[in-house]
Amino acid sequence: MKSDPDARTGTLYIVATPIGNLEDLSPRASSVLAAVSVIAAEDTRHSGRLLNHLGIHQPMVALHDHNERDRAAQILDRLEAGEDVALISDAGTPLISDPGYVLVRQARERGVRVSPIPGACALVAALSAAGLPTDRFLFAGFLPSKRGARRAELESLVSERATLVFYESPHRIQETVTEIQQVMGAEREVVLGRELTKTFETFYAGRADEVCDAINADPNGTRGEFVVMVGGSRETNQDDAGEVSTDKLLGLLLAELPVKKVAKIVAELTGRPKNELYQRALSLKAE
Ligand code: SAM
C-alpha cells in the first residue's frame, strides 16, 4: 500500500463539469483547468466547447472507454515527469458512469497524487431534491439494455432497503419505469429527475404506476436526460435467519400450494396487495 504520494510527481485533478447549466462550474475547477499542462477529456470536441466558453485553451487529449488503457500509460508518464493533468468527462463527475477508473487506479498504484475538484453530479443533484430517504442509497448506474438482464437486475434489488438510483436514457425510460412497476409493485415510490439544472428541469414523483402514467401522458416525457430513483423496500418480514424476500416466500409456498392460496398467505404476511402478489406468483410459476 502506498498512501503517501510522491511529491515529485504532478497531480491528477479529477474535475467535475456542469450537467447542463454552465454556471455550475466552480471557480476552482476553472482555475485548475486553466493551470494544468494537459486536459484529458472523454470527447475533446464536446469539452472544447466548454473550455472555449471559459476562455481556456490548454492542450487536450482524448481518454474514453475504448482507449483508456493505452492513454492512461501516456498520461501517467507525464504525471511522473512532474506535469499536472486534469481529467474531465462530457458532463458531471468523471468516473461516475464515465471513464477514468483505470487512470485513477493506476495513478494511485504508482504513488501519483490524485485530487478531486468536486461539482455537479446528476445522481447527487437528483437525490438531493427527490424527497426520498438519503441516509442510505445504492447507485446502480445504467441498467442493462437487454430486457431479460434488466429485469433480473431489478429482481435482485426488490428487497433492497436503501433508496435505489439509476441513470437511464430517454428511449428506454418508459420501459424501465414499467418494469419497475411490474417487478417492485405498483405502490413502490418512484421519483424521476429529468433535465436537471436545464430549462426544462422536471421531477415526476409518486407511486410507480402514477409516475408511469405521468411520463406516458407528457409529450416531453421521453425527452432529455433522466435519473431514476426508487424508494427502498419497506418489507419487514424478517426471521432469525435474516431477510426473506417476497419472491423467496412466494417460491417456497408455490412448491406446496395453489397460486391463489399463496398470494393470500403472502399478502397477510407482508401487507402487500393480494392482486399484485397473485400476478407475481403467476409469473414466477411460469418462469
Ligand atoms: N458523470 C455524470 C454525472 O456525474 O452525473 C454521469 C454521466 S452518464 C454517462 C450520463 C447520464 O447521467 C445520463 O444518461 C443521465 O441518466 C444522467 N444525467 C446527466 N446529466 C443529467 C441531467 N442534467 N439531468 C438528469 N440526468 C442527467
Coordinates of C-alpha atoms and ligand atoms in Angstrom, one line a residue:
M1 CA 0.0 0.0 0.0
K2 CA 1.3 3.4 -0.9
S3 CA -0.6 6.2 0.9
D4 CA 2.0 9.0 0.8
P5 CA 2.1 10.3 -2.8
D6 CA 5.4 11.1 -4.3
A7 CA 5.9 14.8 -4.0
R8 CA 8.0 14.9 -7.2
T9 CA 5.1 13.8 -9.4
G10 CA 2.4 16.1 -10.8
T11 CA -1.2 16.0 -9.6
L12 CA -4.0 14.3 -11.4
Y13 CA -7.1 16.5 -10.8
I14 CA -10.5 14.9 -11.2
V15 CA -12.6 17.9 -12.3
A16 CA -16.4 17.9 -12.3
T17 CA -18.0 19.9 -15.1
P18 CA -21.7 21.0 -15.4
I19 CA -24.5 18.6 -16.2
G20 CA -26.5 21.3 -18.1
N21 CA -26.1 24.7 -16.5
L22 CA -22.6 26.2 -17.3
E23 CA -22.8 28.4 -14.2
D24 CA -22.4 25.2 -12.1
L25 CA -18.7 25.0 -12.9
S26 CA -16.8 26.1 -9.8
P27 CA -14.2 28.9 -9.9
R28 CA -11.7 26.4 -8.5
A29 CA -12.5 24.0 -11.4
S30 CA -11.9 26.8 -13.8
S31 CA -8.6 27.8 -12.4
V32 CA -7.3 24.2 -12.2
L33 CA -8.3 23.7 -15.9
A34 CA -6.5 26.8 -16.9
A35 CA -3.3 25.8 -15.0
V36 CA -2.7 22.2 -15.9
S37 CA -0.4 21.1 -18.7
V38 CA -3.0 18.9 -20.3
I39 CA -6.7 18.1 -20.0
A40 CA -7.8 14.5 -20.6
A41 CA -11.3 14.7 -21.9
E42 CA -13.8 11.9 -22.8
D43 CA -14.7 13.8 -26.0
T44 CA -12.3 16.6 -26.9
R45 CA -14.8 18.3 -29.3
H46 CA -17.6 18.3 -26.8
S47 CA -15.4 19.6 -24.0
G48 CA -13.7 22.0 -26.4
R49 CA -16.9 24.0 -26.4
L50 CA -17.0 24.3 -22.6
L51 CA -13.3 25.3 -22.5
N52 CA -13.8 27.8 -25.3
H53 CA -16.7 29.3 -23.3
L54 CA -14.3 29.6 -20.3
G55 CA -11.5 31.1 -22.4
I56 CA -9.3 28.1 -21.6
H57 CA -7.0 26.9 -24.3
Q58 CA -4.9 24.2 -22.6
P59 CA -4.0 21.2 -24.8
M60 CA -6.4 18.3 -24.7
V61 CA -6.1 14.5 -25.1
A62 CA -8.9 12.1 -25.6
L63 CA -9.5 9.5 -22.9
H64 CA -12.6 7.3 -23.4
D65 CA -13.7 3.8 -22.7
H66 CA -12.0 2.5 -25.9
N67 CA -8.5 3.9 -25.4
E68 CA -8.3 4.3 -21.6
R69 CA -5.6 1.6 -21.0
D70 CA -3.1 3.0 -23.6
R71 CA -3.9 6.6 -22.9
A72 CA -3.6 6.1 -19.1
A73 CA 0.0 4.9 -19.6
Q74 CA 0.9 8.0 -21.6
I75 CA -0.8 10.3 -19.0
L76 CA 1.0 8.6 -16.1
D77 CA 4.3 9.2 -17.8
R78 CA 3.6 12.9 -17.9
L79 CA 2.4 12.9 -14.3
E80 CA 5.6 11.1 -13.3
A81 CA 7.6 13.7 -15.2
G82 CA 6.0 16.3 -12.9
E83 CA 3.2 17.7 -15.1
D84 CA -0.2 18.4 -13.7
V85 CA -3.2 16.8 -15.6
A86 CA -6.9 17.4 -15.3
L87 CA -9.5 14.7 -16.2
I88 CA -12.9 15.7 -17.2
S89 CA -15.9 13.8 -18.8
D90 CA -18.6 15.1 -21.1
A91 CA -20.7 16.1 -18.1
G92 CA -20.7 15.9 -14.3
T93 CA -18.2 14.0 -12.2
P94 CA -15.7 11.7 -14.0
L95 CA -15.8 8.0 -13.1
I96 CA -19.4 8.2 -12.2
S97 CA -20.8 6.1 -15.1
D98 CA -17.9 7.8 -17.0
P99 CA -14.3 6.9 -18.0
G100 CA -11.4 7.4 -15.6
Y101 CA -11.3 4.4 -13.3
V102 CA -8.2 2.8 -15.0
L103 CA -6.3 6.0 -14.9
V104 CA -7.1 6.9 -11.3
R105 CA -6.4 3.3 -10.1
Q106 CA -3.0 3.2 -11.8
A107 CA -2.1 6.7 -10.7
R108 CA -2.7 5.6 -7.1
E109 CA -0.8 2.5 -7.6
R110 CA 2.2 4.5 -8.9
G111 CA 2.0 6.9 -6.0
V112 CA 0.8 9.9 -8.1
R113 CA -1.3 12.4 -6.1
V114 CA -5.0 12.4 -7.2
S115 CA -7.2 15.3 -6.1
P116 CA -10.9 15.7 -6.7
I117 CA -12.3 19.1 -7.7
P118 CA -16.0 18.4 -6.8
G119 CA -19.0 19.8 -8.6
A120 CA -22.1 18.7 -10.4
C121 CA -23.1 15.0 -10.4
A122 CA -26.6 14.1 -11.7
L123 CA -27.2 11.4 -9.1
V124 CA -26.5 13.6 -6.1
A125 CA -28.4 16.5 -7.6
A126 CA -31.4 14.3 -8.2
L127 CA -31.3 12.7 -4.8
S128 CA -30.9 16.0 -3.0
A129 CA -34.2 17.2 -4.4
A130 CA -36.3 14.0 -4.7
G131 CA -37.6 13.8 -1.1
L132 CA -36.6 10.1 -0.8
P133 CA -34.5 8.8 2.1
T134 CA -30.9 9.6 1.5
D135 CA -29.3 8.1 4.7
R136 CA -28.6 5.0 2.6
F137 CA -28.7 4.8 -1.2
L138 CA -27.5 2.3 -3.8
F139 CA -26.4 3.8 -7.1
A140 CA -26.5 1.1 -9.8
G141 CA -25.5 3.1 -12.9
F142 CA -27.3 2.2 -16.1
L143 CA -29.5 -0.9 -16.1
P144 CA -28.5 -3.5 -18.7
S145 CA -30.0 -2.7 -22.1
K146 CA -31.3 -6.3 -22.8
R147 CA -34.7 -6.8 -21.3
G148 CA -34.0 -10.1 -19.6
A149 CA -30.8 -8.9 -17.9
R150 CA -32.5 -5.6 -16.9
R151 CA -35.4 -7.4 -15.3
A152 CA -33.1 -9.8 -13.5
E153 CA -31.1 -6.9 -12.1
L154 CA -34.3 -5.2 -10.9
E155 CA -35.4 -8.5 -9.3
S156 CA -32.1 -8.8 -7.5
L157 CA -32.9 -5.4 -5.9
V158 CA -36.5 -5.9 -4.9
S159 CA -35.7 -6.4 -1.2
E160 CA -33.1 -3.7 -1.0
R161 CA -34.0 -1.2 1.7
A162 CA -31.7 1.6 0.5
T163 CA -33.0 4.1 -2.0
L164 CA -32.1 2.9 -5.5
V165 CA -30.6 5.3 -8.1
F166 CA -30.2 4.6 -11.8
Y167 CA -29.2 6.5 -14.9
E168 CA -31.4 5.9 -17.9
S169 CA -31.6 7.0 -21.5
P170 CA -34.7 8.8 -22.8
H171 CA -35.6 6.0 -25.3
R172 CA -35.8 3.3 -22.5
I173 CA -37.3 5.4 -19.7
Q174 CA -40.9 4.3 -20.3
E175 CA -39.9 0.6 -20.5
T176 CA -37.8 0.9 -17.3
V177 CA -40.5 2.6 -15.2
T178 CA -43.0 0.0 -16.4
E179 CA -40.6 -2.8 -15.4
I180 CA -40.0 -1.2 -12.0
Q181 CA -43.8 -1.2 -11.5
Q182 CA -44.1 -4.9 -12.6
V183 CA -41.1 -6.1 -10.6
M184 CA -41.3 -4.0 -7.5
G185 CA -45.0 -3.4 -7.3
A186 CA -47.3 -0.5 -8.4
E187 CA -47.1 1.1 -5.0
R188 CA -43.4 1.4 -4.9
E189 CA -42.3 5.1 -4.6
V190 CA -40.6 6.3 -7.7
V191 CA -39.1 9.8 -8.5
L192 CA -37.7 10.7 -11.9
G193 CA -35.4 13.7 -12.3
R194 CA -35.4 15.0 -15.9
E195 CA -33.1 17.6 -17.5
L196 CA -31.7 18.7 -14.1
T197 CA -30.2 22.2 -14.0
K198 CA -31.6 22.9 -17.5
T199 CA -34.5 25.0 -18.7
F200 CA -37.0 22.1 -18.7
E201 CA -36.0 20.5 -15.4
T202 CA -38.9 18.3 -14.2
F203 CA -39.5 15.9 -11.4
Y204 CA -42.1 13.2 -11.6
A205 CA -42.9 11.7 -8.2
G206 CA -45.4 9.2 -6.8
R207 CA -46.2 5.5 -6.9
A208 CA -44.6 3.5 -9.7
D209 CA -48.0 3.3 -11.6
E210 CA -48.6 7.1 -11.2
V211 CA -45.1 8.0 -12.5
C212 CA -45.5 5.6 -15.4
D213 CA -48.9 7.3 -16.4
A214 CA -47.4 10.7 -15.9
I215 CA -44.4 10.2 -18.3
N216 CA -46.7 8.4 -20.8
A217 CA -49.1 11.3 -20.7
D218 CA -46.4 14.0 -21.0
P219 CA -45.4 14.7 -24.7
N220 CA -41.9 15.6 -23.4
G221 CA -41.9 12.6 -21.0
T222 CA -39.3 10.7 -23.1
R223 CA -37.0 13.6 -23.9
G224 CA -33.8 14.6 -22.2
E225 CA -31.7 13.0 -19.6
F226 CA -33.1 11.1 -16.6
V227 CA -32.1 10.0 -13.1
V228 CA -34.5 7.2 -11.9
M229 CA -34.9 6.9 -8.1
V230 CA -36.8 4.1 -6.3
G231 CA -37.8 4.1 -2.7
G232 CA -36.2 1.2 -0.8
S233 CA -38.2 -1.9 0.1
R234 CA -40.4 -1.4 3.2
E235 CA -40.9 -5.1 3.8
T236 CA -40.4 -6.1 7.4
N237 CA -40.7 -9.8 7.1
Q238 CA -37.6 -11.0 8.9
D239 CA -36.8 -14.1 10.8
D240 CA -33.8 -15.2 12.8
A241 CA -32.1 -16.4 9.6
G242 CA -32.2 -12.9 8.1
E243 CA -34.3 -11.2 5.4
V244 CA -36.8 -13.2 3.4
S245 CA -37.7 -11.7 0.1
T246 CA -41.3 -11.8 -1.2
D247 CA -40.1 -13.7 -4.2
K248 CA -38.4 -16.3 -2.0
L249 CA -41.6 -16.7 0.1
L250 CA -43.8 -17.0 -3.0
G251 CA -41.4 -19.5 -4.5
L252 CA -41.3 -21.7 -1.4
L253 CA -45.1 -21.7 -1.0
L254 CA -45.7 -22.2 -4.7
A255 CA -43.9 -25.5 -4.4
E256 CA -46.7 -26.7 -2.0
L257 CA -49.8 -24.7 -2.6
P258 CA -52.0 -23.3 -5.4
V259 CA -51.3 -19.7 -6.7
K260 CA -54.4 -18.1 -5.1
K261 CA -53.7 -19.5 -1.7
V262 CA -50.0 -18.5 -1.9
A263 CA -51.0 -14.9 -2.8
K264 CA -53.4 -14.8 0.1
I265 CA -50.9 -16.0 2.7
V266 CA -48.0 -13.8 1.5
A267 CA -50.4 -10.8 1.4
E268 CA -51.2 -11.5 5.1
L269 CA -47.5 -11.9 6.0
T270 CA -46.2 -8.9 4.1
G271 CA -49.2 -6.5 3.9
R272 CA -48.6 -6.2 0.1
P273 CA -51.7 -6.2 -2.2
K274 CA -53.1 -9.6 -2.9
N275 CA -53.6 -8.9 -6.6
E276 CA -50.1 -7.8 -7.1
L277 CA -48.8 -10.9 -5.3
Y278 CA -51.1 -13.1 -7.4
Q279 CA -49.7 -11.7 -10.6
R280 CA -46.1 -12.0 -9.3
A281 CA -46.8 -15.6 -8.3
L282 CA -48.2 -16.4 -11.7
S283 CA -45.1 -15.1 -13.4
L284 CA -42.8 -16.9 -11.0
K285 CA -44.6 -20.1 -11.7
A286 CA -44.3 -19.6 -15.4
E287 CA -40.6 -19.0 -15.1
Ligands
SAM1 N1 -20.7 11.6 -14.8 C1 -22.1 12.1 -14.9 C2 -22.5 12.5 -13.5 O1 -21.7 12.9 -12.7 O2 -23.7 12.6 -13.3 C3 -23.0 11.0 -15.5 C4 -22.6 10.5 -16.8 S1 -23.6 9.3 -17.5 C5 -22.7 8.9 -19.0 C6 -24.9 10.3 -18.2 C7 -26.2 10.0 -17.5 O3 -26.3 10.8 -16.4 C8 -27.4 10.4 -18.4 O4 -27.8 9.4 -19.3 C9 -28.5 10.6 -17.3 O5 -29.0 9.4 -16.9 C10 -27.7 11.3 -16.2 N2 -27.6 12.7 -16.3 C11 -26.6 13.5 -16.7 N3 -27.0 14.8 -16.8 C12 -28.3 14.8 -16.4 C13 -29.2 15.9 -16.2 N4 -28.9 17.1 -16.4 N5 -30.5 15.6 -15.7 C14 -30.8 14.3 -15.5 N6 -29.9 13.2 -15.7 C15 -28.7 13.5 -16.1

